[in-house]
Amino acid sequence: EKSTAALSKGTAALPKFPSVRRDLALLLDAAVPYAVVEESALAAKEELLTGIIPFDIFSDPKGEKVPLGKKSLAVALTFQHADRTLTTEEVNDALARIVTRFRESAGAEIRG
């Protein structure tokens, strides 16, 4: 018989407050690597940003859904605070600042 204390030993503590995920689809020049997008997000120095993960990339050789020479890169941004639940306004403000960085550093447009 194992005690619950023994089971939880050595595992990382789960965060007490929920994270918020926001997905963005960025329209970029085809030559822009994901690393530039990630560096742009991290360079924003947003305290609430805890992660960025690419989850989709799309280009259209016909130029119908995505203009020729461009690609669509979808990223998931995770926001979290260690001591409290985030407000929608806090997440929206942080996201807006990161989007500005994407535009300035990576030449990104946001796909609707």
mmCIF file of the C-alpha atoms, coordinates in Angstrom:
data_MODEL
# 
_entry.id   MODEL 
# 
loop_
_atom_site.group_PDB 
_atom_site.id 
_atom_site.type_symbol 
_atom_site.label_atom_id 
_atom_site.label_alt_id 
_atom_site.label_comp_id 
_atom_site.label_asym_id 
_atom_site.label_entity_id 
_atom_site.label_seq_id 
_atom_site.pdbx_PDB_ins_code 
_atom_site.Cartn_x 
_atom_site.Cartn_y 
_atom_site.Cartn_z 
_atom_site.occupancy 
_atom_site.B_iso_or_equiv 
_atom_site.pdbx_formal_charge 
_atom_site.auth_seq_id 
_atom_site.auth_comp_id 
_atom_site.auth_asym_id 
_atom_site.auth_atom_id 
_atom_site.pdbx_PDB_model_num 
ATOM 1   C CA . GLU A 1 1   ? 0.000  0.000  0.000   1.00 0.00 ? 1   GLU A CA 1 
ATOM 2   C CA . LYS A 1 2   ? 1.486  3.345  -1.097  1.00 0.00 ? 2   LYS A CA 1 
ATOM 3   C CA . SER A 1 3   ? 0.733  6.566  0.674   1.00 0.00 ? 3   SER A CA 1 
ATOM 4   C CA . THR A 1 4   ? -0.238 9.627  -1.315  1.00 0.00 ? 4   THR A CA 1 
ATOM 5   C CA . ALA A 1 5   ? 2.842  11.396 0.060   1.00 0.00 ? 5   ALA A CA 1 
ATOM 6   C CA . ALA A 1 6   ? 5.044  8.767  -1.561  1.00 0.00 ? 6   ALA A CA 1 
ATOM 7   C CA . LEU A 1 7   ? 3.191  9.136  -4.861  1.00 0.00 ? 7   LEU A CA 1 
ATOM 8   C CA . SER A 1 8   ? 3.614  12.910 -4.982  1.00 0.00 ? 8   SER A CA 1 
ATOM 9   C CA . LYS A 1 9   ? 7.285  12.820 -4.018  1.00 0.00 ? 9   LYS A CA 1 
ATOM 10  C CA . GLY A 1 10  ? 9.536  14.001 -6.800  1.00 0.00 ? 10  GLY A CA 1 
ATOM 11  C CA . THR A 1 11  ? 6.808  15.411 -9.005  1.00 0.00 ? 11  THR A CA 1 
ATOM 12  C CA . ALA A 1 12  ? 6.594  19.088 -9.826  1.00 0.00 ? 12  ALA A CA 1 
ATOM 13  C CA . ALA A 1 13  ? 3.820  20.946 -8.062  1.00 0.00 ? 13  ALA A CA 1 
ATOM 14  C CA . LEU A 1 14  ? 0.899  21.797 -10.286 1.00 0.00 ? 14  LEU A CA 1 
ATOM 15  C CA . PRO A 1 15  ? 0.253  25.507 -10.728 1.00 0.00 ? 15  PRO A CA 1 
ATOM 16  C CA . LYS A 1 16  ? -2.472 26.835 -8.442  1.00 0.00 ? 16  LYS A CA 1 
ATOM 17  C CA . PHE A 1 17  ? -3.810 29.292 -11.003 1.00 0.00 ? 17  PHE A CA 1 
ATOM 18  C CA . PRO A 1 18  ? -5.042 28.513 -14.530 1.00 0.00 ? 18  PRO A CA 1 
ATOM 19  C CA . SER A 1 19  ? -3.153 29.359 -17.667 1.00 0.00 ? 19  SER A CA 1 
ATOM 20  C CA . VAL A 1 20  ? -4.773 31.128 -20.613 1.00 0.00 ? 20  VAL A CA 1 
ATOM 21  C CA . ARG A 1 21  ? -4.053 30.055 -24.185 1.00 0.00 ? 21  ARG A CA 1 
ATOM 22  C CA . ARG A 1 22  ? -4.468 32.364 -27.141 1.00 0.00 ? 22  ARG A CA 1 
ATOM 23  C CA . ASP A 1 23  ? -3.952 31.166 -30.700 1.00 0.00 ? 23  ASP A CA 1 
ATOM 24  C CA . LEU A 1 24  ? -2.722 33.502 -33.428 1.00 0.00 ? 24  LEU A CA 1 
ATOM 25  C CA . ALA A 1 25  ? -2.366 32.925 -37.148 1.00 0.00 ? 25  ALA A CA 1 
ATOM 26  C CA . LEU A 1 26  ? 0.498  35.015 -38.494 1.00 0.00 ? 26  LEU A CA 1 
ATOM 27  C CA . LEU A 1 27  ? 1.022  35.848 -42.152 1.00 0.00 ? 27  LEU A CA 1 
ATOM 28  C CA . LEU A 1 28  ? 4.762  35.961 -42.809 1.00 0.00 ? 28  LEU A CA 1 
ATOM 29  C CA . ASP A 1 29  ? 7.174  36.036 -45.697 1.00 0.00 ? 29  ASP A CA 1 
ATOM 30  C CA . ALA A 1 30  ? 7.874  32.410 -46.585 1.00 0.00 ? 30  ALA A CA 1 
ATOM 31  C CA . ALA A 1 31  ? 11.576 32.864 -45.781 1.00 0.00 ? 31  ALA A CA 1 
ATOM 32  C CA . VAL A 1 32  ? 11.005 33.952 -42.151 1.00 0.00 ? 32  VAL A CA 1 
ATOM 33  C CA . PRO A 1 33  ? 11.906 31.037 -39.861 1.00 0.00 ? 33  PRO A CA 1 
ATOM 34  C CA . TYR A 1 34  ? 9.870  30.175 -36.757 1.00 0.00 ? 34  TYR A CA 1 
ATOM 35  C CA . ALA A 1 35  ? 12.901 31.082 -34.613 1.00 0.00 ? 35  ALA A CA 1 
ATOM 36  C CA . VAL A 1 36  ? 12.401 34.755 -35.524 1.00 0.00 ? 36  VAL A CA 1 
ATOM 37  C CA . VAL A 1 37  ? 8.792  34.589 -34.321 1.00 0.00 ? 37  VAL A CA 1 
ATOM 38  C CA . GLU A 1 38  ? 9.777  32.882 -31.081 1.00 0.00 ? 38  GLU A CA 1 
ATOM 39  C CA . GLU A 1 39  ? 12.606 35.371 -30.461 1.00 0.00 ? 39  GLU A CA 1 
ATOM 40  C CA . SER A 1 40  ? 10.190 38.252 -31.093 1.00 0.00 ? 40  SER A CA 1 
ATOM 41  C CA . ALA A 1 41  ? 7.758  36.920 -28.500 1.00 0.00 ? 41  ALA A CA 1 
ATOM 42  C CA . LEU A 1 42  ? 10.483 36.351 -25.919 1.00 0.00 ? 42  LEU A CA 1 
ATOM 43  C CA . ALA A 1 43  ? 12.089 39.733 -26.618 1.00 0.00 ? 43  ALA A CA 1 
ATOM 44  C CA . ALA A 1 44  ? 8.800  41.393 -25.654 1.00 0.00 ? 44  ALA A CA 1 
ATOM 45  C CA . LYS A 1 45  ? 9.709  40.450 -22.063 1.00 0.00 ? 45  LYS A CA 1 
ATOM 46  C CA . GLU A 1 46  ? 6.084  39.859 -21.134 1.00 0.00 ? 46  GLU A CA 1 
ATOM 47  C CA . GLU A 1 47  ? 6.078  38.512 -17.577 1.00 0.00 ? 47  GLU A CA 1 
ATOM 48  C CA . LEU A 1 48  ? 2.774  36.731 -18.122 1.00 0.00 ? 48  LEU A CA 1 
ATOM 49  C CA . LEU A 1 49  ? 3.913  34.857 -21.244 1.00 0.00 ? 49  LEU A CA 1 
ATOM 50  C CA . THR A 1 50  ? 4.914  31.364 -20.174 1.00 0.00 ? 50  THR A CA 1 
ATOM 51  C CA . GLY A 1 51  ? 5.096  29.619 -23.531 1.00 0.00 ? 51  GLY A CA 1 
ATOM 52  C CA . ILE A 1 52  ? 4.868  29.800 -27.290 1.00 0.00 ? 52  ILE A CA 1 
ATOM 53  C CA . ILE A 1 53  ? 4.385  26.750 -29.500 1.00 0.00 ? 53  ILE A CA 1 
ATOM 54  C CA . PRO A 1 54  ? 3.877  26.563 -33.266 1.00 0.00 ? 54  PRO A CA 1 
ATOM 55  C CA . PHE A 1 55  ? 1.038  24.226 -34.204 1.00 0.00 ? 55  PHE A CA 1 
ATOM 56  C CA . ASP A 1 56  ? 0.318  24.799 -37.889 1.00 0.00 ? 56  ASP A CA 1 
ATOM 57  C CA . ILE A 1 57  ? 2.074  26.087 -40.969 1.00 0.00 ? 57  ILE A CA 1 
ATOM 58  C CA . PHE A 1 58  ? 0.421  26.582 -44.310 1.00 0.00 ? 58  PHE A CA 1 
ATOM 59  C CA . SER A 1 59  ? 1.381  27.936 -47.678 1.00 0.00 ? 59  SER A CA 1 
ATOM 60  C CA . ASP A 1 60  ? -0.580 27.925 -50.915 1.00 0.00 ? 60  ASP A CA 1 
ATOM 61  C CA . PRO A 1 61  ? 1.358  27.351 -54.146 1.00 0.00 ? 61  PRO A CA 1 
ATOM 62  C CA . LYS A 1 62  ? -1.599 28.833 -56.057 1.00 0.00 ? 62  LYS A CA 1 
ATOM 63  C CA . GLY A 1 63  ? -1.688 31.972 -53.906 1.00 0.00 ? 63  GLY A CA 1 
ATOM 64  C CA . GLU A 1 64  ? -5.429 31.665 -53.277 1.00 0.00 ? 64  GLU A CA 1 
ATOM 65  C CA . LYS A 1 65  ? -5.637 31.168 -49.506 1.00 0.00 ? 65  LYS A CA 1 
ATOM 66  C CA . VAL A 1 66  ? -2.228 32.609 -48.665 1.00 0.00 ? 66  VAL A CA 1 
ATOM 67  C CA . PRO A 1 67  ? -0.480 35.068 -51.017 1.00 0.00 ? 67  PRO A CA 1 
ATOM 68  C CA . LEU A 1 68  ? 2.445  33.766 -53.048 1.00 0.00 ? 68  LEU A CA 1 
ATOM 69  C CA . GLY A 1 69  ? 5.739  34.098 -51.199 1.00 0.00 ? 69  GLY A CA 1 
ATOM 70  C CA . LYS A 1 70  ? 3.920  34.084 -47.845 1.00 0.00 ? 70  LYS A CA 1 
ATOM 71  C CA . LYS A 1 71  ? 3.074  31.463 -45.252 1.00 0.00 ? 71  LYS A CA 1 
ATOM 72  C CA . SER A 1 72  ? 0.579  31.228 -42.451 1.00 0.00 ? 72  SER A CA 1 
ATOM 73  C CA . LEU A 1 73  ? 2.085  30.203 -39.127 1.00 0.00 ? 73  LEU A CA 1 
ATOM 74  C CA . ALA A 1 74  ? -0.252 29.444 -36.232 1.00 0.00 ? 74  ALA A CA 1 
ATOM 75  C CA . VAL A 1 75  ? 1.167  29.761 -32.728 1.00 0.00 ? 75  VAL A CA 1 
ATOM 76  C CA . ALA A 1 76  ? -0.288 29.048 -29.307 1.00 0.00 ? 76  ALA A CA 1 
ATOM 77  C CA . LEU A 1 77  ? 0.685  31.583 -26.658 1.00 0.00 ? 77  LEU A CA 1 
ATOM 78  C CA . THR A 1 78  ? 0.279  30.617 -23.015 1.00 0.00 ? 78  THR A CA 1 
ATOM 79  C CA . PHE A 1 79  ? -0.118 33.215 -20.291 1.00 0.00 ? 79  PHE A CA 1 
ATOM 80  C CA . GLN A 1 80  ? -0.049 32.551 -16.554 1.00 0.00 ? 80  GLN A CA 1 
ATOM 81  C CA . HIS A 1 81  ? 0.668  34.241 -13.231 1.00 0.00 ? 81  HIS A CA 1 
ATOM 82  C CA . ALA A 1 82  ? 2.041  32.264 -10.293 1.00 0.00 ? 82  ALA A CA 1 
ATOM 83  C CA . ASP A 1 83  ? 0.065  34.105 -7.630  1.00 0.00 ? 83  ASP A CA 1 
ATOM 84  C CA . ARG A 1 84  ? -3.344 34.866 -9.105  1.00 0.00 ? 84  ARG A CA 1 
ATOM 85  C CA . THR A 1 85  ? -5.810 34.295 -11.903 1.00 0.00 ? 85  THR A CA 1 
ATOM 86  C CA . LEU A 1 86  ? -5.296 36.587 -14.886 1.00 0.00 ? 86  LEU A CA 1 
ATOM 87  C CA . THR A 1 87  ? -7.952 38.977 -16.090 1.00 0.00 ? 87  THR A CA 1 
ATOM 88  C CA . THR A 1 88  ? -9.042 39.011 -19.725 1.00 0.00 ? 88  THR A CA 1 
ATOM 89  C CA . GLU A 1 89  ? -7.795 42.589 -19.980 1.00 0.00 ? 89  GLU A CA 1 
ATOM 90  C CA . GLU A 1 90  ? -4.296 41.629 -18.761 1.00 0.00 ? 90  GLU A CA 1 
ATOM 91  C CA . VAL A 1 91  ? -4.059 38.833 -21.322 1.00 0.00 ? 91  VAL A CA 1 
ATOM 92  C CA . ASN A 1 92  ? -5.408 41.048 -24.123 1.00 0.00 ? 92  ASN A CA 1 
ATOM 93  C CA . ASP A 1 93  ? -2.921 43.824 -23.274 1.00 0.00 ? 93  ASP A CA 1 
ATOM 94  C CA . ALA A 1 94  ? 0.039  41.422 -23.189 1.00 0.00 ? 94  ALA A CA 1 
ATOM 95  C CA . LEU A 1 95  ? -1.123 39.830 -26.436 1.00 0.00 ? 95  LEU A CA 1 
ATOM 96  C CA . ALA A 1 96  ? -1.409 43.243 -28.124 1.00 0.00 ? 96  ALA A CA 1 
ATOM 97  C CA . ARG A 1 97  ? 2.174  44.086 -27.129 1.00 0.00 ? 97  ARG A CA 1 
ATOM 98  C CA . ILE A 1 98  ? 3.413  40.744 -28.478 1.00 0.00 ? 98  ILE A CA 1 
ATOM 99  C CA . VAL A 1 99  ? 1.514  41.248 -31.745 1.00 0.00 ? 99  VAL A CA 1 
ATOM 100 C CA . THR A 1 100 ? 3.236  44.641 -32.102 1.00 0.00 ? 100 THR A CA 1 
ATOM 101 C CA . ARG A 1 101 ? 6.590  42.866 -31.680 1.00 0.00 ? 101 ARG A CA 1 
ATOM 102 C CA . PHE A 1 102 ? 5.619  40.293 -34.324 1.00 0.00 ? 102 PHE A CA 1 
ATOM 103 C CA . ARG A 1 103 ? 4.788  43.110 -36.740 1.00 0.00 ? 103 ARG A CA 1 
ATOM 104 C CA . GLU A 1 104 ? 8.013  45.032 -36.036 1.00 0.00 ? 104 GLU A CA 1 
ATOM 105 C CA . SER A 1 105 ? 10.481 42.150 -35.728 1.00 0.00 ? 105 SER A CA 1 
ATOM 106 C CA . ALA A 1 106 ? 9.105  39.515 -38.081 1.00 0.00 ? 106 ALA A CA 1 
ATOM 107 C CA . GLY A 1 107 ? 7.055  41.609 -40.503 1.00 0.00 ? 107 GLY A CA 1 
ATOM 108 C CA . ALA A 1 108 ? 3.992  39.599 -39.510 1.00 0.00 ? 108 ALA A CA 1 
ATOM 109 C CA . GLU A 1 109 ? 0.360  40.383 -40.202 1.00 0.00 ? 109 GLU A CA 1 
ATOM 110 C CA . ILE A 1 110 ? -2.421 38.788 -38.187 1.00 0.00 ? 110 ILE A CA 1 
ATOM 111 C CA . ARG A 1 111 ? -4.763 36.577 -40.190 1.00 0.00 ? 111 ARG A CA 1 
ATOM 112 C CA . GLY A 1 112 ? -8.409 37.021 -39.287 1.00 0.00 ? 112 GLY A CA 1 
# 
